[in-house]
Amino acid sequence: MSPSAGSAASTASTASWRRSTRRTRAERPTPRRVPRVLALGRDAEGSFSLHTYEGPLPAPARVTPDRLTPRHPVNGLRVREADALVDQLAALSRVDCSHLEPAAGRPEFFAWLRAELVRLVASLPAPVLARATASGLPGPAALEELLAPLTVTPRTPGLLHGDLNPWNIVRLTGDDLALIDWELALTGDPLYELVRHLHLAPARPSLRSRMLDRWSRALAPDRTAGWERDAPVYAHLERLRSAYLDLDRIVTGTALDAPNVARAVRRYGRTLAAARVSLTALGGAVGAAP
C-alpha cells in the first residue's frame, strides 16, 4: 500500500469512528435529574421525605454560604440549558406511568385541566372575584361557557413535573439541570408541560422556537401529534390562570414573600394585558380597566 493510500484509509477510518461516536452519544439515554431521596417516614402530619438539594459543590477551600446556595435560571435559560431541559422532558415522557394517577392521565386530560381552571375561579374569595370582574375577567359561569368549545388533539400521556418555574430548576455544573419540588407532579399531555414552562419562565422568541422545535423532534409522534395547533390553546389557559391567581395574591397578600410570586405580582399589568388578548382570541368580552 502506498503512503497516500494508507493516509486515505486512516482518514476514512477516523471519520467512520467519529460518526460511530456521534451516533452512540446521540442514542445515549438522557438522565432524569431529580434530588436523591435520603429518608422516608411518617409523623403526626402524615408521610414525609427528605431530599438532598441538587447543586454543584465548590472546592472545600471555597465553601461559603453564597456558594452553597443553589443557582436558578431566574433570568432565563442558556441555549444549552434549554436543550438539556427539553431532553429531560423527553426522558420523562418515556417513563411508564400507567400505574400513576390514571384519571389525569386519560385522554380527557384537557377537559380535566379546563374544569380545574373554572373550579379555581369559582373558589376565589368574593373580593377577588369582584376585582376580577372589574378588571375584565369573566366569572366562573362565563369562563366555563367560553372554554367549553376548546379541544386539543388526543396524545399519549406522560409524567409531568407540573410547575417548571425557574425556581424549580437548579443549575448544575456545565449546562446540566435538575428539577426539584415535585409536589404538583401528575400524568398528562406532554405538550402542556413545555407550554406551561414557557409561560412561567422568561425566554427570547428565538429560544422558545428552538425549544418547541427540539421538543417536537425528541418525543415520539404519539406525544407530539397536532402540537402546533394546540400550543396556543394551552397558552391561553395559562395566561388566564395567571391573571386570576396573581390577582388573588395581590388582593389577599398570599405568598408574597416567595420570589416567583413577588415577580409575578410586580408584572401583573402585563399578565392582565396578556389575559385580555387571550379572551379576545377566544371570543370573550373584555371589560373596563381596573
CSV table of C-alpha atoms in Angstrom, one decimal:
chain,number,residue,atom,x,y,z
A,1,MET,CA,0.0,0.0,0.0
A,2,SER,CA,1.3,3.4,-0.9
A,3,PRO,CA,1.7,6.1,1.7
A,4,SER,CA,-1.1,8.1,0.2
A,5,ALA,CA,-3.4,5.1,0.2
A,6,GLY,CA,-2.5,4.4,3.8
A,7,SER,CA,-3.3,8.0,4.7
A,8,ALA,CA,-6.6,7.9,2.9
A,9,ALA,CA,-7.5,4.7,4.7
A,10,SER,CA,-6.6,6.1,8.0
A,11,THR,CA,-8.6,9.3,7.3
A,12,ALA,CA,-11.7,7.2,6.3
A,13,SER,CA,-11.3,5.0,9.5
A,14,THR,CA,-11.1,8.1,11.7
A,15,ALA,CA,-14.2,9.6,10.0
A,16,SER,CA,-16.1,6.4,10.5
A,17,TRP,CA,-15.1,6.2,14.2
A,18,ARG,CA,-16.2,9.8,14.7
A,19,ARG,CA,-19.6,9.1,13.1
A,20,SER,CA,-20.0,6.0,15.2
A,21,THR,CA,-19.1,8.0,18.3
A,22,ARG,CA,-21.7,10.7,17.4
A,23,ARG,CA,-24.3,8.1,16.9
A,24,THR,CA,-23.5,6.5,20.3
A,25,ARG,CA,-23.7,9.8,22.1
A,26,ALA,CA,-27.0,10.7,20.3
A,27,GLU,CA,-28.5,7.4,21.3
A,28,ARG,CA,-27.4,7.6,24.9
A,29,PRO,CA,-30.5,8.0,27.2
A,30,THR,CA,-30.9,11.4,28.8
A,31,PRO,CA,-30.8,11.0,32.6
A,32,ARG,CA,-33.8,12.3,34.6
A,33,ARG,CA,-32.1,14.6,37.1
A,34,VAL,CA,-34.1,14.8,40.4
A,35,PRO,CA,-33.0,15.2,44.0
A,36,ARG,CA,-32.0,12.0,45.8
A,37,VAL,CA,-34.3,10.7,48.5
A,38,LEU,CA,-32.4,10.5,51.8
A,39,ALA,CA,-35.2,9.3,54.0
A,40,LEU,CA,-38.9,8.4,54.1
A,41,GLY,CA,-41.1,8.3,57.1
A,42,ARG,CA,-44.3,9.4,58.9
A,43,ASP,CA,-45.1,11.8,61.6
A,44,ALA,CA,-48.2,13.3,63.2
A,45,GLU,CA,-48.9,15.3,60.0
A,46,GLY,CA,-48.6,12.2,57.7
A,47,SER,CA,-45.9,10.9,55.4
A,48,PHE,CA,-42.7,12.9,54.5
A,49,SER,CA,-39.5,12.5,52.6
A,50,LEU,CA,-36.1,14.2,53.0
A,51,HIS,CA,-34.0,15.0,49.9
A,52,THR,CA,-30.7,16.3,49.0
A,53,TYR,CA,-30.7,19.7,47.3
A,54,GLU,CA,-29.2,19.4,43.8
A,55,GLY,CA,-26.4,21.8,43.1
A,56,PRO,CA,-22.6,22.0,42.3
A,57,LEU,CA,-20.4,21.7,45.4
A,58,PRO,CA,-17.3,24.1,45.4
A,59,ALA,CA,-13.9,23.0,46.5
A,60,PRO,CA,-13.6,22.8,50.3
A,61,ALA,CA,-11.4,25.9,50.5
A,62,ARG,CA,-14.0,27.9,48.6
A,63,VAL,CA,-17.1,26.9,50.6
A,64,THR,CA,-19.1,30.0,51.6
A,65,PRO,CA,-22.9,30.4,52.3
A,66,ASP,CA,-23.4,32.1,48.9
A,67,ARG,CA,-21.5,29.4,47.1
A,68,LEU,CA,-23.7,26.7,48.7
A,69,THR,CA,-26.9,28.5,47.6
A,70,PRO,CA,-28.4,26.7,44.6
A,71,ARG,CA,-28.5,28.7,41.4
A,72,HIS,CA,-31.7,29.0,39.4
A,73,PRO,CA,-32.2,30.4,35.9
A,74,VAL,CA,-34.4,33.2,37.0
A,75,ASN,CA,-33.4,35.4,34.1
A,76,GLY,CA,-33.9,32.6,31.5
A,77,LEU,CA,-32.1,29.5,30.3
A,78,ARG,CA,-28.9,29.5,28.3
A,79,VAL,CA,-29.2,27.8,24.9
A,80,ARG,CA,-27.5,24.5,26.0
A,81,GLU,CA,-29.6,24.6,29.3
A,82,ALA,CA,-32.7,24.9,27.2
A,83,ASP,CA,-31.7,21.9,25.1
A,84,ALA,CA,-31.0,20.0,28.3
A,85,LEU,CA,-34.4,20.8,29.7
A,86,VAL,CA,-36.2,19.6,26.6
A,87,ASP,CA,-34.1,16.4,26.7
A,88,GLN,CA,-35.3,15.9,30.3
A,89,LEU,CA,-38.9,16.4,29.3
A,90,ALA,CA,-38.4,13.8,26.5
A,91,ALA,CA,-37.0,11.4,29.1
A,92,LEU,CA,-39.9,12.0,31.4
A,93,SER,CA,-42.3,11.2,28.5
A,94,ARG,CA,-40.8,7.7,28.3
A,95,VAL,CA,-41.4,6.9,32.0
A,96,ASP,CA,-44.0,4.2,32.5
A,97,CYS,CA,-46.7,6.0,34.5
A,98,SER,CA,-49.6,3.7,33.7
A,99,HIS,CA,-50.0,2.9,37.4
A,100,LEU,CA,-49.9,6.6,38.4
A,101,GLU,CA,-53.0,8.8,38.8
A,102,PRO,CA,-55.0,7.2,36.0
A,103,ALA,CA,-57.7,9.8,36.0
A,104,ALA,CA,-55.5,12.7,35.0
A,105,GLY,CA,-53.6,10.5,32.5
A,106,ARG,CA,-56.5,9.6,30.4
A,107,PRO,CA,-57.1,11.3,27.0
A,108,GLU,CA,-59.6,13.6,28.9
A,109,PHE,CA,-56.7,15.4,30.5
A,110,PHE,CA,-57.5,18.6,28.7
A,111,ALA,CA,-61.1,18.6,29.8
A,112,TRP,CA,-59.9,18.0,33.4
A,113,LEU,CA,-57.5,20.9,33.1
A,114,ARG,CA,-60.2,23.2,31.7
A,115,ALA,CA,-62.5,22.2,34.5
A,116,GLU,CA,-59.8,22.8,37.1
A,117,LEU,CA,-59.4,26.4,35.9
A,118,VAL,CA,-63.1,27.0,36.2
A,119,ARG,CA,-63.1,25.4,39.7
A,120,LEU,CA,-60.2,27.7,40.7
A,121,VAL,CA,-62.1,30.8,39.7
A,122,ALA,CA,-65.2,29.6,41.5
A,123,SER,CA,-63.2,29.1,44.7
A,124,LEU,CA,-61.8,32.6,44.8
A,125,PRO,CA,-63.0,34.9,47.6
A,126,ALA,CA,-65.8,37.4,46.8
A,127,PRO,CA,-63.5,40.5,46.9
A,128,VAL,CA,-61.1,38.8,44.5
A,129,LEU,CA,-64.0,37.9,42.1
A,130,ALA,CA,-65.3,41.4,42.3
A,131,ARG,CA,-61.9,42.8,41.4
A,132,ALA,CA,-61.6,40.3,38.6
A,133,THR,CA,-64.9,41.3,37.1
A,134,ALA,CA,-63.9,45.0,37.3
A,135,SER,CA,-60.6,44.0,35.5
A,136,GLY,CA,-62.5,42.4,32.6
A,137,LEU,CA,-62.0,38.8,33.7
A,138,PRO,CA,-65.2,36.6,33.4
A,139,GLY,CA,-66.8,34.9,36.4
A,140,PRO,CA,-66.8,31.1,36.7
A,141,ALA,CA,-70.0,30.6,34.7
A,142,ALA,CA,-69.0,32.9,31.9
A,143,LEU,CA,-65.5,31.3,31.8
A,144,GLU,CA,-66.9,27.8,31.7
A,145,GLU,CA,-69.0,28.8,28.7
A,146,LEU,CA,-66.1,30.5,27.0
A,147,LEU,CA,-63.8,27.5,27.4
A,148,ALA,CA,-66.4,24.8,26.6
A,149,PRO,CA,-65.7,24.7,22.8
A,150,LEU,CA,-62.0,24.3,23.2
A,151,THR,CA,-60.4,20.9,22.3
A,152,VAL,CA,-56.9,19.6,21.7
A,153,THR,CA,-55.6,16.6,19.8
A,154,PRO,CA,-55.5,13.4,21.9
A,155,ARG,CA,-51.9,12.5,22.8
A,156,THR,CA,-50.4,9.7,24.8
A,157,PRO,CA,-50.0,11.0,28.4
A,158,GLY,CA,-46.6,11.1,30.2
A,159,LEU,CA,-45.2,12.0,33.5
A,160,LEU,CA,-45.2,15.8,34.1
A,161,HIS,CA,-43.4,17.9,36.7
A,162,GLY,CA,-46.4,20.3,36.7
A,163,ASP,CA,-44.6,23.5,37.8
A,164,LEU,CA,-41.4,24.2,35.9
A,165,ASN,CA,-40.9,27.8,37.0
A,166,PRO,CA,-37.3,29.0,37.2
A,167,TRP,CA,-37.1,28.4,41.0
A,168,ASN,CA,-37.9,24.7,40.5
A,169,ILE,CA,-34.9,24.3,38.1
A,170,VAL,CA,-31.4,24.1,39.6
A,171,ARG,CA,-28.2,24.8,37.6
A,172,LEU,CA,-25.6,22.1,37.9
A,173,THR,CA,-22.0,22.1,36.6
A,174,GLY,CA,-21.7,22.6,32.9
A,175,ASP,CA,-25.1,23.1,31.2
A,176,ASP,CA,-26.9,20.4,33.1
A,177,LEU,CA,-30.1,21.0,35.2
A,178,ALA,CA,-32.0,19.3,38.0
A,179,LEU,CA,-35.8,19.5,38.6
A,180,ILE,CA,-36.9,20.0,42.2
A,181,ASP,CA,-40.2,20.4,44.1
A,182,TRP,CA,-42.3,17.6,42.5
A,183,GLU,CA,-45.4,18.1,44.7
A,184,LEU,CA,-47.6,19.1,41.7
A,185,ALA,CA,-46.4,16.2,39.6
A,186,LEU,CA,-49.1,14.4,37.5
A,187,THR,CA,-49.7,12.5,34.4
A,188,GLY,CA,-51.0,14.2,31.3
A,189,ASP,CA,-50.3,15.8,27.9
A,190,PRO,CA,-46.5,16.3,27.5
A,191,LEU,CA,-47.2,19.5,25.4
A,192,TYR,CA,-48.8,21.1,28.4
A,193,GLU,CA,-45.6,20.8,30.4
A,194,LEU,CA,-43.5,22.7,27.8
A,195,VAL,CA,-46.1,25.4,27.2
A,196,ARG,CA,-46.5,26.0,30.9
A,197,HIS,CA,-42.8,26.3,31.4
A,198,LEU,CA,-42.6,28.8,28.5
A,199,HIS,CA,-45.3,30.8,30.2
A,200,LEU,CA,-43.6,30.7,33.6
A,201,ALA,CA,-40.0,31.4,32.6
A,202,PRO,CA,-38.6,34.3,30.6
A,203,ALA,CA,-37.2,33.3,27.1
A,204,ARG,CA,-36.4,35.1,23.9
A,205,PRO,CA,-38.6,34.3,21.0
A,206,SER,CA,-35.7,32.5,19.2
A,207,LEU,CA,-35.1,30.3,22.2
A,208,ARG,CA,-38.8,29.5,22.6
A,209,SER,CA,-38.9,28.4,18.9
A,210,ARG,CA,-35.7,26.3,19.4
A,211,MET,CA,-37.2,24.5,22.4
A,212,LEU,CA,-40.5,23.8,20.7
A,213,ASP,CA,-38.7,22.5,17.6
A,214,ARG,CA,-36.4,20.3,19.6
A,215,TRP,CA,-39.3,19.0,21.7
A,216,SER,CA,-41.3,18.1,18.6
A,217,ARG,CA,-38.3,16.1,17.3
A,218,ALA,CA,-37.3,14.5,20.6
A,219,LEU,CA,-40.6,13.0,21.6
A,220,ALA,CA,-42.5,10.1,20.0
A,221,PRO,CA,-45.1,11.0,17.3
A,222,ASP,CA,-48.0,9.9,19.5
A,223,ARG,CA,-46.9,12.5,22.1
A,224,THR,CA,-46.5,15.4,19.6
A,225,ALA,CA,-49.4,15.0,17.1
A,226,GLY,CA,-51.1,18.3,16.5
A,227,TRP,CA,-48.8,20.3,18.8
A,228,GLU,CA,-48.6,23.4,16.6
A,229,ARG,CA,-52.4,23.8,16.7
A,230,ASP,CA,-52.7,23.0,20.4
A,231,ALA,CA,-49.8,25.0,21.9
A,232,PRO,CA,-51.7,28.3,21.6
A,233,VAL,CA,-54.7,26.8,23.3
A,234,TYR,CA,-52.7,25.8,26.4
A,235,ALA,CA,-51.0,29.2,26.3
A,236,HIS,CA,-54.5,30.9,26.5
A,237,LEU,CA,-55.4,28.8,29.6
A,238,GLU,CA,-52.1,29.6,31.3
A,239,ARG,CA,-52.5,33.3,30.7
A,240,LEU,CA,-56.0,33.3,32.2
A,241,ARG,CA,-54.9,31.1,35.1
A,242,SER,CA,-52.1,33.6,36.0
A,243,ALA,CA,-54.4,36.6,35.8
A,244,TYR,CA,-56.7,35.1,38.4
A,245,LEU,CA,-54.1,33.6,40.6
A,246,ASP,CA,-51.9,36.7,40.7
A,247,LEU,CA,-54.9,38.9,41.4
A,248,ASP,CA,-55.8,36.7,44.3
A,249,ARG,CA,-52.3,37.1,45.7
A,250,ILE,CA,-52.5,40.8,45.3
A,251,VAL,CA,-55.8,41.2,47.0
A,252,THR,CA,-55.2,38.7,49.8
A,253,GLY,CA,-51.5,39.2,50.2
A,254,THR,CA,-50.8,35.4,50.0
A,255,ALA,CA,-47.3,34.1,49.5
A,256,LEU,CA,-45.8,37.5,48.5
A,257,ASP,CA,-42.5,36.5,50.1
A,258,ALA,CA,-41.9,33.8,47.6
A,259,PRO,CA,-39.6,35.1,44.8
A,260,ASN,CA,-41.7,33.7,41.9
A,261,VAL,CA,-44.9,35.2,43.4
A,262,ALA,CA,-43.2,38.6,44.1
A,263,ARG,CA,-42.0,38.8,40.5
A,264,ALA,CA,-45.4,37.8,39.1
A,265,VAL,CA,-47.2,40.4,41.2
A,266,ARG,CA,-44.8,43.1,40.0
A,267,ARG,CA,-45.6,42.2,36.4
A,268,TYR,CA,-49.3,42.0,36.9
A,269,GLY,CA,-50.1,44.7,34.4
A,270,ARG,CA,-48.5,42.7,31.6
A,271,THR,CA,-50.2,39.5,32.9
A,272,LEU,CA,-53.6,41.1,32.8
A,273,ALA,CA,-53.0,42.5,29.3
A,274,ALA,CA,-52.0,39.1,28.0
A,275,ALA,CA,-55.1,37.6,29.5
A,276,ARG,CA,-57.3,40.2,27.8
A,277,VAL,CA,-55.6,39.3,24.5
A,278,SER,CA,-56.4,35.6,25.1
A,279,LEU,CA,-60.0,36.5,26.0
A,280,THR,CA,-60.4,38.4,22.7
A,281,ALA,CA,-58.9,35.4,20.8
A,282,LEU,CA,-61.3,33.0,22.5
A,283,GLY,CA,-64.3,35.3,21.8
A,284,GLY,CA,-64.8,36.6,25.3
A,285,ALA,CA,-65.8,40.1,26.2
A,286,VAL,CA,-63.1,42.4,27.8
A,287,GLY,CA,-64.4,44.7,30.4
A,288,ALA,CA,-63.1,48.0,31.8
A,289,ALA,CA,-59.6,48.5,33.2
A,290,PRO,CA,-59.1,48.1,36.9
